[in-house]
Amino acid sequence: MTKPEINQTFSLKIDAIGSSGEGIGRLEGYTLFVDGALPGEQVHVRCIEAQKNYGRAELLHILEASPDRVKPPCPLFGTCGGCQLMHLSYQKQLETKRQRVIDALQRIGKITEVEVPPCLPSPSPLSYRNKIQLPVKNNPEGLAFGLYAKGSHDLVEVSSCLIHCPMGEEIYREVRRLTTKSGIAAYDPLTGEGDLRHLLIKSAKVTGQALVIFVTASSKQGRWTALAEQIMAACPQVKGVVQAVNKQKGNRILGQQFHLLAGAGHIHERLGDLTFKVSPASFFQVNPEQAVLLYAKALAFAELEGSETVLDAYCGVGTLSLFFAKQAKSVLGVESVPEAIEDAKENALLNNIHNVSFVCAQAEHYCRALSAIDVAILNPPRKGCDELLLKELKRLRPKTIVYISCDPGTLARDLGLLRDFGYEVEKVQPFDMFPQTAHVECVVKLKLGG
């Protein structure tokens, strides 16, 4: 294995794609990651980082292009860090995501016996995202709203984004104009001056409602109230404007303190035949059309007959719990975020569903008090399930586990452990929840072995 020198240039064959969308090539056995390169391409690169076992190289020229390479429709592709695969045909994006799931299952989970079908495409490869979340900085013209360049805190100004839904984009243009005109300054972490840190816009495609959230460094409301009233007058879709106060340093976006500036502090959205409350801090799927298809697949995998007791660990605002409650005897949702549990309870009342209950607790600890469940739903964050929870499921022995994952690596790790506990992986279905990015979601069905 030969490690290249920094700034050394050479030709490289790209033979794979990484979990962050970068091309992967090998120089005499030494692994190199190349942003912007695609499998099958011969590229000319410059080494910019050389660790012991891997390095990174800058793409200088494409010597032989992949037939799957397309011209990115966004002029900011390669500069903005939001999308990683926009230069790859959509069909090949789906194939790449399926292969990523297969590789993780085989390499990490040692799972080779289950067939992984094609990744289900998003109904909309563009204009699907119902949430706009942009950091803000000062510039000579006033304010710059944008996204961070990959691997940095350098702001790339974004006037429009092709993956944002049209309603959100329309509101964003007006909010950006009014906020810049107001004279409000962005927060500068070096000097402590200014106030505005982030702008969030949550849009409900079905109900046509939107919520605007300003993340500020102070709790002062004077100019914010006046701006909120202007936004409400200019944008009829906006049902509320909220100030989220975050005085802490670090990468966390929302703080713990919220002030209603105008209108309502939440909106409503429909998924299938259910209605959900969407609050400033609550998690809600950003691709709702695809989310409905994913939830339907999860429900089908559970094969409920109406007599089952269901545990929904990591239940969030109760989305899956309420979908499952329509076909189960009872559902118990467990979530560690108090605000999410309050929203989940409201969502149950909103939909007149009474065979579901919600508890604010860590699922791995709360499950110790349970004696029996028939079906478990696991929908953890990217880091996967807590091992203590999986050990509790080993004790509870639900006949079926439906695992929804947003990270193939942690999914494969957890499936390997559940298999050691006596479960068989029966079905796997990848979903493209985030087109143009490297992310892939999966729904998995596990059955308790004989």
CSV table of C-alpha atoms in Angstrom, one decimal:
chain,number,residue,atom,x,y,z
A,1,MET,CA,0.0,0.0,0.0
A,2,THR,CA,1.5,3.3,-1.1
A,3,LYS,CA,0.4,6.5,0.6
A,4,PRO,CA,0.5,9.5,-1.7
A,5,GLU,CA,2.2,12.8,-0.8
A,6,ILE,CA,0.1,15.9,-0.2
A,7,ASN,CA,-0.4,17.9,-3.4
A,8,GLN,CA,0.7,14.9,-5.5
A,9,THR,CA,-1.4,14.5,-8.6
A,10,PHE,CA,-2.3,11.2,-10.3
A,11,SER,CA,-4.9,9.3,-12.3
A,12,LEU,CA,-7.4,7.2,-10.3
A,13,LYS,CA,-10.1,4.7,-11.1
A,14,ILE,CA,-13.3,5.2,-9.1
A,15,ASP,CA,-14.9,1.9,-8.2
A,16,ALA,CA,-17.4,2.7,-5.5
A,17,ILE,CA,-19.4,5.4,-3.8
A,18,GLY,CA,-19.2,6.3,-0.1
A,19,SER,CA,-21.8,6.9,2.5
A,20,SER,CA,-21.6,10.6,2.0
A,21,GLY,CA,-21.8,10.4,-1.8
A,22,GLU,CA,-18.0,10.7,-2.5
A,23,GLY,CA,-16.3,8.5,-5.1
A,24,ILE,CA,-13.9,5.9,-3.7
A,25,GLY,CA,-10.8,4.8,-5.6
A,26,ARG,CA,-7.6,2.9,-4.7
A,27,LEU,CA,-4.0,3.8,-5.4
A,28,GLU,CA,-1.9,0.6,-5.1
A,29,GLY,CA,-4.3,-0.5,-2.3
A,30,TYR,CA,-4.5,2.9,-0.6
A,31,THR,CA,-8.1,4.2,-0.3
A,32,LEU,CA,-8.9,7.7,-1.5
A,33,PHE,CA,-12.2,9.6,-1.2
A,34,VAL,CA,-13.0,12.0,-4.1
A,35,ASP,CA,-15.9,14.4,-3.9
A,36,GLY,CA,-17.7,14.7,-7.2
A,37,ALA,CA,-16.4,11.5,-8.8
A,38,LEU,CA,-18.6,8.6,-9.7
A,39,PRO,CA,-18.0,4.8,-9.9
A,40,GLY,CA,-16.6,3.7,-13.3
A,41,GLU,CA,-14.9,7.0,-13.9
A,42,GLN,CA,-11.2,7.6,-14.6
A,43,VAL,CA,-10.2,10.9,-12.9
A,44,HIS,CA,-7.2,13.1,-12.4
A,45,VAL,CA,-6.9,14.1,-8.8
A,46,ARG,CA,-4.7,15.9,-6.3
A,47,CYS,CA,-4.1,14.5,-2.8
A,48,ILE,CA,-5.3,16.9,-0.1
A,49,GLU,CA,-5.3,14.6,2.9
A,50,ALA,CA,-3.3,11.5,3.7
A,51,GLN,CA,-4.1,9.5,6.9
A,52,LYS,CA,-2.5,6.1,7.7
A,53,ASN,CA,-5.2,4.0,6.0
A,54,TYR,CA,-7.1,6.5,3.8
A,55,GLY,CA,-6.9,9.9,2.2
A,56,ARG,CA,-8.9,12.5,0.3
A,57,ALA,CA,-8.3,13.9,-3.1
A,58,GLU,CA,-9.6,16.9,-5.1
A,59,LEU,CA,-11.1,16.2,-8.4
A,60,LEU,CA,-9.2,18.1,-11.1
A,61,HIS,CA,-10.4,16.5,-14.4
A,62,ILE,CA,-12.7,13.7,-15.4
A,63,LEU,CA,-10.7,11.6,-17.9
A,64,GLU,CA,-13.5,9.1,-18.6
A,65,ALA,CA,-17.0,10.0,-17.5
A,66,SER,CA,-19.6,7.6,-16.2
A,67,PRO,CA,-22.6,7.1,-18.5
A,68,ASP,CA,-24.7,7.7,-15.4
A,69,ARG,CA,-23.3,11.2,-14.9
A,70,VAL,CA,-25.9,14.0,-15.5
A,71,LYS,CA,-25.7,17.7,-15.5
A,72,PRO,CA,-26.8,18.9,-12.0
A,73,PRO,CA,-29.9,21.1,-12.3
A,74,CYS,CA,-28.7,23.2,-9.4
A,75,PRO,CA,-26.0,25.8,-10.1
A,76,LEU,CA,-24.8,25.5,-6.5
A,77,PHE,CA,-24.1,21.7,-6.7
A,78,GLY,CA,-20.6,21.0,-5.6
A,79,THR,CA,-20.4,24.2,-3.5
A,80,CYS,CA,-23.5,23.8,-1.3
A,81,GLY,CA,-23.3,20.8,1.0
A,82,GLY,CA,-27.0,20.0,0.8
A,83,CYS,CA,-27.2,17.5,-2.0
A,84,GLN,CA,-24.5,14.9,-2.8
A,85,LEU,CA,-25.8,12.9,-5.7
A,86,MET,CA,-27.4,15.4,-8.0
A,87,HIS,CA,-24.8,14.6,-10.7
A,88,LEU,CA,-26.0,11.0,-10.8
A,89,SER,CA,-29.0,9.9,-12.8
A,90,TYR,CA,-32.0,9.2,-10.5
A,91,GLN,CA,-32.3,5.6,-11.5
A,92,LYS,CA,-28.6,5.1,-10.6
A,93,GLN,CA,-29.2,6.9,-7.3
A,94,LEU,CA,-31.8,4.3,-6.4
A,95,GLU,CA,-29.5,1.4,-7.4
A,96,THR,CA,-26.6,2.9,-5.4
A,97,LYS,CA,-28.8,3.2,-2.3
A,98,ARG,CA,-30.0,-0.4,-2.6
A,99,GLN,CA,-26.4,-1.5,-2.9
A,100,ARG,CA,-25.4,0.5,0.1
A,101,VAL,CA,-28.0,-1.4,2.1
A,102,ILE,CA,-26.9,-4.8,0.8
A,103,ASP,CA,-23.2,-4.0,1.6
A,104,ALA,CA,-24.0,-2.9,5.1
A,105,LEU,CA,-26.2,-6.0,5.8
A,106,GLN,CA,-23.5,-8.4,4.5
A,107,ARG,CA,-20.4,-6.6,5.9
A,108,ILE,CA,-21.6,-5.5,9.3
A,109,GLY,CA,-24.6,-7.7,10.1
A,110,LYS,CA,-23.3,-10.8,8.3
A,111,ILE,CA,-26.8,-11.1,6.8
A,112,THR,CA,-26.8,-12.7,3.4
A,113,GLU,CA,-30.0,-14.8,3.3
A,114,VAL,CA,-32.5,-12.0,2.7
A,115,GLU,CA,-33.3,-10.5,-0.8
A,116,VAL,CA,-33.1,-6.7,-0.9
A,117,PRO,CA,-35.6,-5.4,-3.6
A,118,PRO,CA,-35.1,-2.2,-5.5
A,119,CYS,CA,-35.1,1.0,-3.6
A,120,LEU,CA,-38.6,2.6,-3.9
A,121,PRO,CA,-38.4,6.0,-5.6
A,122,SER,CA,-39.8,9.1,-4.1
A,123,PRO,CA,-43.0,10.4,-5.8
A,124,SER,CA,-41.0,13.6,-6.4
A,125,PRO,CA,-37.3,13.5,-6.9
A,126,LEU,CA,-37.3,17.3,-6.6
A,127,SER,CA,-39.5,19.9,-4.7
A,128,TYR,CA,-40.2,17.3,-2.0
A,129,ARG,CA,-38.8,18.9,1.1
A,130,ASN,CA,-41.4,20.6,3.4
A,131,LYS,CA,-38.9,22.1,5.8
A,132,ILE,CA,-36.5,24.9,5.0
A,133,GLN,CA,-33.7,25.4,7.6
A,134,LEU,CA,-31.0,28.0,6.8
A,135,PRO,CA,-28.3,29.6,8.9
A,136,VAL,CA,-27.9,33.3,8.5
A,137,LYS,CA,-24.9,35.6,8.4
A,138,ASN,CA,-24.3,39.3,7.7
A,139,ASN,CA,-23.0,40.5,4.4
A,140,PRO,CA,-22.5,44.0,2.8
A,141,GLU,CA,-26.1,43.9,1.4
A,142,GLY,CA,-27.6,43.1,4.8
A,143,LEU,CA,-28.3,39.4,5.4
A,144,ALA,CA,-27.1,36.2,3.7
A,145,PHE,CA,-29.4,33.1,4.1
A,146,GLY,CA,-27.8,29.8,2.9
A,147,LEU,CA,-26.3,26.5,3.6
A,148,TYR,CA,-22.9,25.5,4.8
A,149,ALA,CA,-20.4,24.2,2.3
A,150,LYS,CA,-19.5,20.5,2.9
A,151,GLY,CA,-17.3,20.1,5.9
A,152,SER,CA,-17.1,23.7,6.9
A,153,HIS,CA,-19.0,26.7,8.4
A,154,ASP,CA,-18.5,28.7,5.2
A,155,LEU,CA,-22.0,30.0,4.2
A,156,VAL,CA,-23.1,29.4,0.6
A,157,GLU,CA,-25.9,31.9,-0.1
A,158,VAL,CA,-29.1,30.2,-1.3
A,159,SER,CA,-31.7,32.3,-3.1
A,160,SER,CA,-33.7,29.2,-4.0
A,161,CYS,CA,-33.4,25.4,-3.6
A,162,LEU,CA,-34.7,22.8,-6.0
A,163,ILE,CA,-35.6,20.2,-3.3
A,164,HIS,CA,-37.7,22.6,-1.3
A,165,CYS,CA,-41.5,22.5,-1.9
A,166,PRO,CA,-42.9,25.4,-4.0
A,167,MET,CA,-45.0,26.8,-1.1
A,168,GLY,CA,-42.0,26.9,1.2
A,169,GLU,CA,-39.9,28.6,-1.5
A,170,GLU,CA,-42.5,31.3,-2.1
A,171,ILE,CA,-42.7,32.1,1.6
A,172,TYR,CA,-38.9,32.0,1.9
A,173,ARG,CA,-38.5,34.7,-0.8
A,174,GLU,CA,-40.9,37.0,1.0
A,175,VAL,CA,-39.5,36.4,4.5
A,176,ARG,CA,-36.0,36.9,3.3
A,177,ARG,CA,-37.0,40.2,1.6
A,178,LEU,CA,-38.9,41.5,4.7
A,179,THR,CA,-36.2,40.4,7.2
A,180,THR,CA,-33.4,42.0,5.2
A,181,LYS,CA,-35.5,45.2,4.9
A,182,SER,CA,-36.1,45.3,8.6
A,183,GLY,CA,-32.5,46.0,9.4
A,184,ILE,CA,-32.2,43.1,11.8
A,185,ALA,CA,-28.6,41.8,12.0
A,186,ALA,CA,-27.4,38.2,12.1
A,187,TYR,CA,-25.7,36.9,15.2
A,188,ASP,CA,-21.9,37.0,15.1
A,189,PRO,CA,-20.5,34.3,17.4
A,190,LEU,CA,-17.1,36.0,17.5
A,191,THR,CA,-18.3,39.4,18.7
A,192,GLY,CA,-21.6,38.4,20.3
A,193,GLU,CA,-23.4,41.1,18.3
A,194,GLY,CA,-26.5,40.7,16.2
A,195,ASP,CA,-29.5,38.4,16.9
A,196,LEU,CA,-30.7,36.2,14.0
A,197,ARG,CA,-29.1,32.8,13.9
A,198,HIS,CA,-31.3,30.6,11.7
A,199,LEU,CA,-34.5,30.7,9.7
A,200,LEU,CA,-36.9,27.8,9.6
A,201,ILE,CA,-40.0,27.4,7.5
A,202,LYS,CA,-42.3,24.4,8.0
A,203,SER,CA,-44.8,23.8,5.2
A,204,ALA,CA,-47.9,21.5,5.2
A,205,LYS,CA,-48.5,20.5,1.6
A,206,VAL,CA,-52.0,19.0,2.1
A,207,THR,CA,-53.5,21.7,4.4
A,208,GLY,CA,-51.6,24.6,2.8
A,209,GLN,CA,-50.4,26.0,6.1
A,210,ALA,CA,-46.9,27.2,7.1
A,211,LEU,CA,-45.0,28.1,10.2
A,212,VAL,CA,-42.1,30.5,10.3
A,213,ILE,CA,-39.5,30.2,13.1
A,214,PHE,CA,-36.7,32.7,13.7
A,215,VAL,CA,-33.9,31.4,15.9
A,216,THR,CA,-32.4,34.3,17.8
A,217,ALA,CA,-29.5,34.7,20.2
A,218,SER,CA,-31.6,36.9,22.6
A,219,SER,CA,-35.1,36.9,23.9
A,220,LYS,CA,-35.8,40.5,22.8
A,221,GLN,CA,-39.1,40.7,20.9
A,222,GLY,CA,-39.5,44.3,19.8
A,223,ARG,CA,-38.6,44.3,16.2
A,224,TRP,CA,-39.4,40.6,15.8
A,225,THR,CA,-43.1,41.3,16.6
A,226,ALA,CA,-43.4,44.0,14.0
A,227,LEU,CA,-41.6,41.8,11.4
A,228,ALA,CA,-43.9,38.8,12.3
A,229,GLU,CA,-47.0,40.9,11.6
A,230,GLN,CA,-45.6,42.0,8.2
A,231,ILE,CA,-45.0,38.4,7.3
A,232,MET,CA,-48.5,37.3,8.3
A,233,ALA,CA,-50.0,40.2,6.2
A,234,ALA,CA,-47.8,39.3,3.1
A,235,CYS,CA,-48.1,35.5,3.2
A,236,PRO,CA,-51.6,34.2,3.7
A,237,GLN,CA,-50.3,30.6,4.0
A,238,VAL,CA,-48.3,31.5,7.1
A,239,LYS,CA,-50.5,30.7,10.2
A,240,GLY,CA,-47.9,31.6,12.8
A,241,VAL,CA,-44.5,33.2,13.4
A,242,VAL,CA,-42.4,31.9,16.4
A,243,GLN,CA,-39.2,33.1,18.0
A,244,ALA,CA,-36.9,30.3,19.2
A,245,VAL,CA,-34.3,31.6,21.6
A,246,ASN,CA,-30.9,29.9,21.6
A,247,LYS,CA,-28.3,31.6,23.7
A,248,GLN,CA,-25.9,28.7,23.7
A,249,LYS,CA,-22.7,28.2,21.7
A,250,GLY,CA,-22.4,25.1,19.5
A,251,ASN,CA,-24.2,23.4,16.7
A,252,ARG,CA,-27.6,23.0,18.2
A,253,ILE,CA,-30.2,25.0,16.2
A,254,LEU,CA,-33.3,25.4,18.4
A,255,GLY,CA,-33.1,26.4,22.1
A,256,GLN,CA,-35.6,25.5,24.9
A,257,GLN,CA,-37.4,28.8,24.9
A,258,PHE,CA,-40.2,29.7,22.4
A,259,HIS,CA,-42.2,33.0,22.0
A,260,LEU,CA,-45.2,33.3,19.8
A,261,LEU,CA,-44.8,36.5,17.8
A,262,ALA,CA,-48.0,36.3,15.7
A,263,GLY,CA,-50.8,33.9,14.8
A,264,ALA,CA,-50.7,30.3,16.0
A,265,GLY,CA,-47.8,28.4,17.5
A,266,HIS,CA,-48.3,25.4,15.3
A,267,ILE,CA,-49.8,24.1,12.1
A,268,HIS,CA,-51.6,20.9,11.0
A,269,GLU,CA,-50.7,18.5,8.2
A,270,ARG,CA,-52.3,15.3,7.0
A,271,LEU,CA,-50.6,12.0,6.3
A,272,GLY,CA,-53.1,9.6,4.7
A,273,ASP,CA,-56.3,9.9,6.6
A,274,LEU,CA,-54.7,11.2,9.8
A,275,THR,CA,-54.1,14.8,10.9
A,276,PHE,CA,-51.0,15.8,12.8
A,277,LYS,CA,-49.9,18.9,14.8
A,278,VAL,CA,-46.6,20.3,13.7
A,279,SER,CA,-44.8,22.5,16.3
A,280,PRO,CA,-41.6,24.4,16.0
A,281,ALA,CA,-39.5,21.7,17.8
A,282,SER,CA,-41.4,18.6,16.8
A,283,PHE,CA,-40.0,16.1,14.3
A,284,PHE,CA,-42.1,15.6,11.2
A,285,GLN,CA,-41.1,13.7,8.0
A,286,VAL,CA,-39.8,16.2,5.4
A,287,ASN,CA,-41.0,14.1,2.5
A,288,PRO,CA,-44.6,13.4,3.4
A,289,GLU,CA,-45.7,11.7,0.2
A,290,GLN,CA,-43.0,9.1,0.6
A,291,ALA,CA,-43.6,8.9,4.4
A,292,VAL,CA,-47.1,7.7,3.7
A,293,LEU,CA,-45.8,4.9,1.5
A,294,LEU,CA,-43.1,3.9,4.1
A,295,TYR,CA,-45.7,3.8,6.9
A,296,ALA,CA,-48.0,1.7,4.8
A,297,LYS,CA,-45.2,-0.8,4.1
A,298,ALA,CA,-44.3,-0.9,7.9
A,299,LEU,CA,-48.0,-1.6,8.6
A,300,ALA,CA,-48.1,-4.4,6.0
A,301,PHE,CA,-44.9,-6.0,7.5
A,302,ALA,CA,-46.6,-6.1,10.9
A,303,GLU,CA,-49.5,-8.2,9.6
A,304,LEU,CA,-51.8,-7.1,12.4
A,305,GLU,CA,-55.0,-9.0,13.0
A,306,GLY,CA,-56.6,-6.7,15.6
A,307,SER,CA,-55.7,-8.5,18.7
A,308,GLU,CA,-52.1,-7.4,19.1
A,309,THR,CA,-50.4,-5.2,21.7
A,310,VAL,CA,-47.9,-3.0,20.0
A,311,LEU,CA,-44.9,-1.1,21.4
A,312,ASP,CA,-43.7,1.9,19.5
A,313,ALA,CA,-40.2,2.8,20.8
A,314,TYR,CA,-38.9,6.2,19.7
A,315,CYS,CA,-42.5,7.2,18.9
A,316,GLY,CA,-41.8,10.9,18.4
A,317,VAL,CA,-45.1,12.8,17.9
A,318,GLY,CA,-47.0,9.5,17.5
A,319,THR,CA,-47.1,9.2,13.7
A,320,LEU,CA,-46.5,5.5,13.5
A,321,SER,CA,-48.4,4.8,16.7
A,322,LEU,CA,-51.6,6.2,15.2
A,323,PHE,CA,-51.2,4.4,11.9
A,324,PHE,CA,-50.8,1.1,13.8
A,325,ALA,CA,-53.6,1.8,16.2
A,326,LYS,CA,-56.1,1.5,13.4
A,327,GLN,CA,-55.3,-2.2,13.1
A,328,ALA,CA,-54.1,-3.2,16.6
A,329,LYS,CA,-55.8,-3.9,19.9
A,330,SER,CA,-53.6,-1.3,21.6
A,331,VAL,CA,-50.4,0.7,21.0
A,332,LEU,CA,-48.0,2.0,23.6
A,333,GLY,CA,-45.7,4.8,22.4
A,334,VAL,CA,-42.5,5.6,24.3
A,335,GLU,CA,-40.4,8.8,23.7
A,336,SER,CA,-37.9,10.7,25.7
A,337,VAL,CA,-38.7,14.2,24.5
A,338,PRO,CA,-41.5,15.7,26.6
A,339,GLU,CA,-42.7,18.1,23.9
A,340,ALA,CA,-43.0,15.3,21.4
A,341,ILE,CA,-45.1,13.2,23.9
A,342,GLU,CA,-47.5,16.2,24.4
A,343,ASP,CA,-47.9,16.5,20.7
A,344,ALA,CA,-48.5,12.8,20.4
A,345,LYS,CA,-51.3,12.9,23.0
A,346,GLU,CA,-52.9,15.9,21.1
A,347,ASN,CA,-52.6,14.0,17.8
A,348,ALA,CA,-54.4,11.0,19.3
A,349,LEU,CA,-57.3,13.3,20.4
A,350,LEU,CA,-57.2,15.1,17.1
A,351,ASN,CA,-57.9,11.9,15.3
A,352,ASN,CA,-60.3,10.5,17.8
A,353,ILE,CA,-58.1,7.4,18.5
A,354,HIS,CA,-58.4,6.0,22.0
A,355,ASN,CA,-56.5,2.7,21.9
A,356,VAL,CA,-53.1,4.3,22.1
A,357,SER,CA,-51.2,5.7,25.1
A,358,PHE,CA,-48.0,7.6,25.3
A,359,VAL,CA,-45.3,7.7,28.0
A,360,CYS,CA,-42.3,10.1,28.3
A,361,ALA,CA,-39.4,7.9,29.2
A,362,GLN,CA,-36.3,6.2,27.8
A,363,ALA,CA,-37.6,3.1,26.0
A,364,GLU,CA,-34.7,0.9,27.2
A,365,HIS,CA,-35.6,1.7,30.8
A,366,TYR,CA,-39.4,1.8,30.5
A,367,CYS,CA,-39.5,-1.6,28.9
A,368,ARG,CA,-38.3,-3.3,32.1
A,369,ALA,CA,-41.8,-2.8,33.5
A,370,LEU,CA,-43.5,-4.5,30.6
A,371,SER,CA,-44.4,-8.2,30.7
A,372,ALA,CA,-45.5,-8.9,27.2
A,373,ILE,CA,-46.0,-7.3,23.8
A,374,ASP,CA,-46.9,-8.9,20.4
A,375,VAL,CA,-45.3,-6.4,18.0
A,376,ALA,CA,-42.4,-3.9,18.4
A,377,ILE,CA,-41.8,-0.9,16.2
A,378,LEU,CA,-38.3,0.5,16.2
A,379,ASN,CA,-37.7,3.8,14.6
A,380,PRO,CA,-34.5,5.1,16.2
A,381,PRO,CA,-32.3,8.1,15.4
A,382,ARG,CA,-29.3,7.7,13.1
A,383,LYS,CA,-27.2,6.1,15.9
A,384,GLY,CA,-29.5,3.1,16.1
A,385,CYS,CA,-31.1,1.4,19.0
A,386,ASP,CA,-29.7,1.3,22.5
A,387,GLU,CA,-28.4,-2.2,23.2
A,388,LEU,CA,-30.4,-2.3,26.5
A,389,LEU,CA,-33.6,-1.9,24.5
A,390,LEU,CA,-32.7,-4.8,22.2
A,391,LYS,CA,-31.9,-7.0,25.3
A,392,GLU,CA,-35.3,-6.1,26.7
A,393,LEU,CA,-36.9,-7.2,23.4
A,394,LYS,CA,-35.1,-10.5,23.8
A,395,ARG,CA,-36.9,-10.9,27.2
A,396,LEU,CA,-40.3,-9.7,25.9
A,397,ARG,CA,-40.1,-11.9,22.8
A,398,PRO,CA,-42.6,-10.0,20.5
A,399,LYS,CA,-43.5,-12.2,17.6
A,400,THR,CA,-42.7,-9.5,15.1
A,401,ILE,CA,-40.4,-6.5,15.0
A,402,VAL,CA,-40.7,-3.8,12.4
A,403,TYR,CA,-37.5,-1.7,12.3
A,404,ILE,CA,-37.4,1.6,10.4
A,405,SER,CA,-33.9,2.9,9.9
A,406,CYS,CA,-32.2,6.0,8.5
A,407,ASP,CA,-28.7,4.5,8.6
A,408,PRO,CA,-27.8,1.2,7.0
A,409,GLY,CA,-24.7,0.8,9.2
A,410,THR,CA,-26.4,1.0,12.5
A,411,LEU,CA,-29.4,-1.0,11.1
A,412,ALA,CA,-27.1,-3.9,10.1
A,413,ARG,CA,-25.4,-3.8,13.6
A,414,ASP,CA,-28.8,-4.0,15.4
A,415,LEU,CA,-30.1,-6.7,13.1
A,416,GLY,CA,-27.1,-8.8,13.7
A,417,LEU,CA,-27.7,-8.6,17.5
A,418,LEU,CA,-31.4,-9.3,17.1
A,419,ARG,CA,-30.6,-12.4,15.0
A,420,ASP,CA,-28.3,-13.5,17.9
A,421,PHE,CA,-31.4,-13.1,20.1
A,422,GLY,CA,-33.5,-15.5,18.0
A,423,TYR,CA,-35.0,-13.3,15.3
A,424,GLU,CA,-34.9,-13.9,11.6
A,425,VAL,CA,-34.8,-11.1,9.1
A,426,GLU,CA,-37.7,-11.9,6.7
A,427,LYS,CA,-38.0,-8.8,4.6
A,428,VAL,CA,-36.1,-5.6,3.8
A,429,GLN,CA,-37.4,-2.6,1.7
A,430,PRO,CA,-35.2,0.4,1.0
A,431,PHE,CA,-37.0,3.8,0.5
A,432,ASP,CA,-35.6,6.9,-1.1
A,433,MET,CA,-36.8,9.5,1.4
A,434,PHE,CA,-34.2,12.1,0.5
A,435,PRO,CA,-33.6,12.2,-3.3
A,436,GLN,CA,-30.4,13.9,-4.5
A,437,THR,CA,-28.7,13.0,-1.2
A,438,ALA,CA,-26.7,10.0,-0.1
A,439,HIS,CA,-29.3,9.1,2.6
A,440,VAL,CA,-31.5,6.0,2.4
A,441,GLU,CA,-34.2,4.7,4.7
A,442,CYS,CA,-35.2,1.0,5.2
A,443,VAL,CA,-38.1,-0.9,6.6
A,444,VAL,CA,-37.3,-4.3,7.9
A,445,LYS,CA,-39.5,-7.2,9.2
A,446,LEU,CA,-38.1,-9.6,11.8
A,447,LYS,CA,-39.9,-12.7,13.0
A,448,LEU,CA,-39.2,-14.6,16.2
A,449,GLY,CA,-37.7,-18.0,15.3
A,450,GLY,CA,-39.2,-21.3,16.3
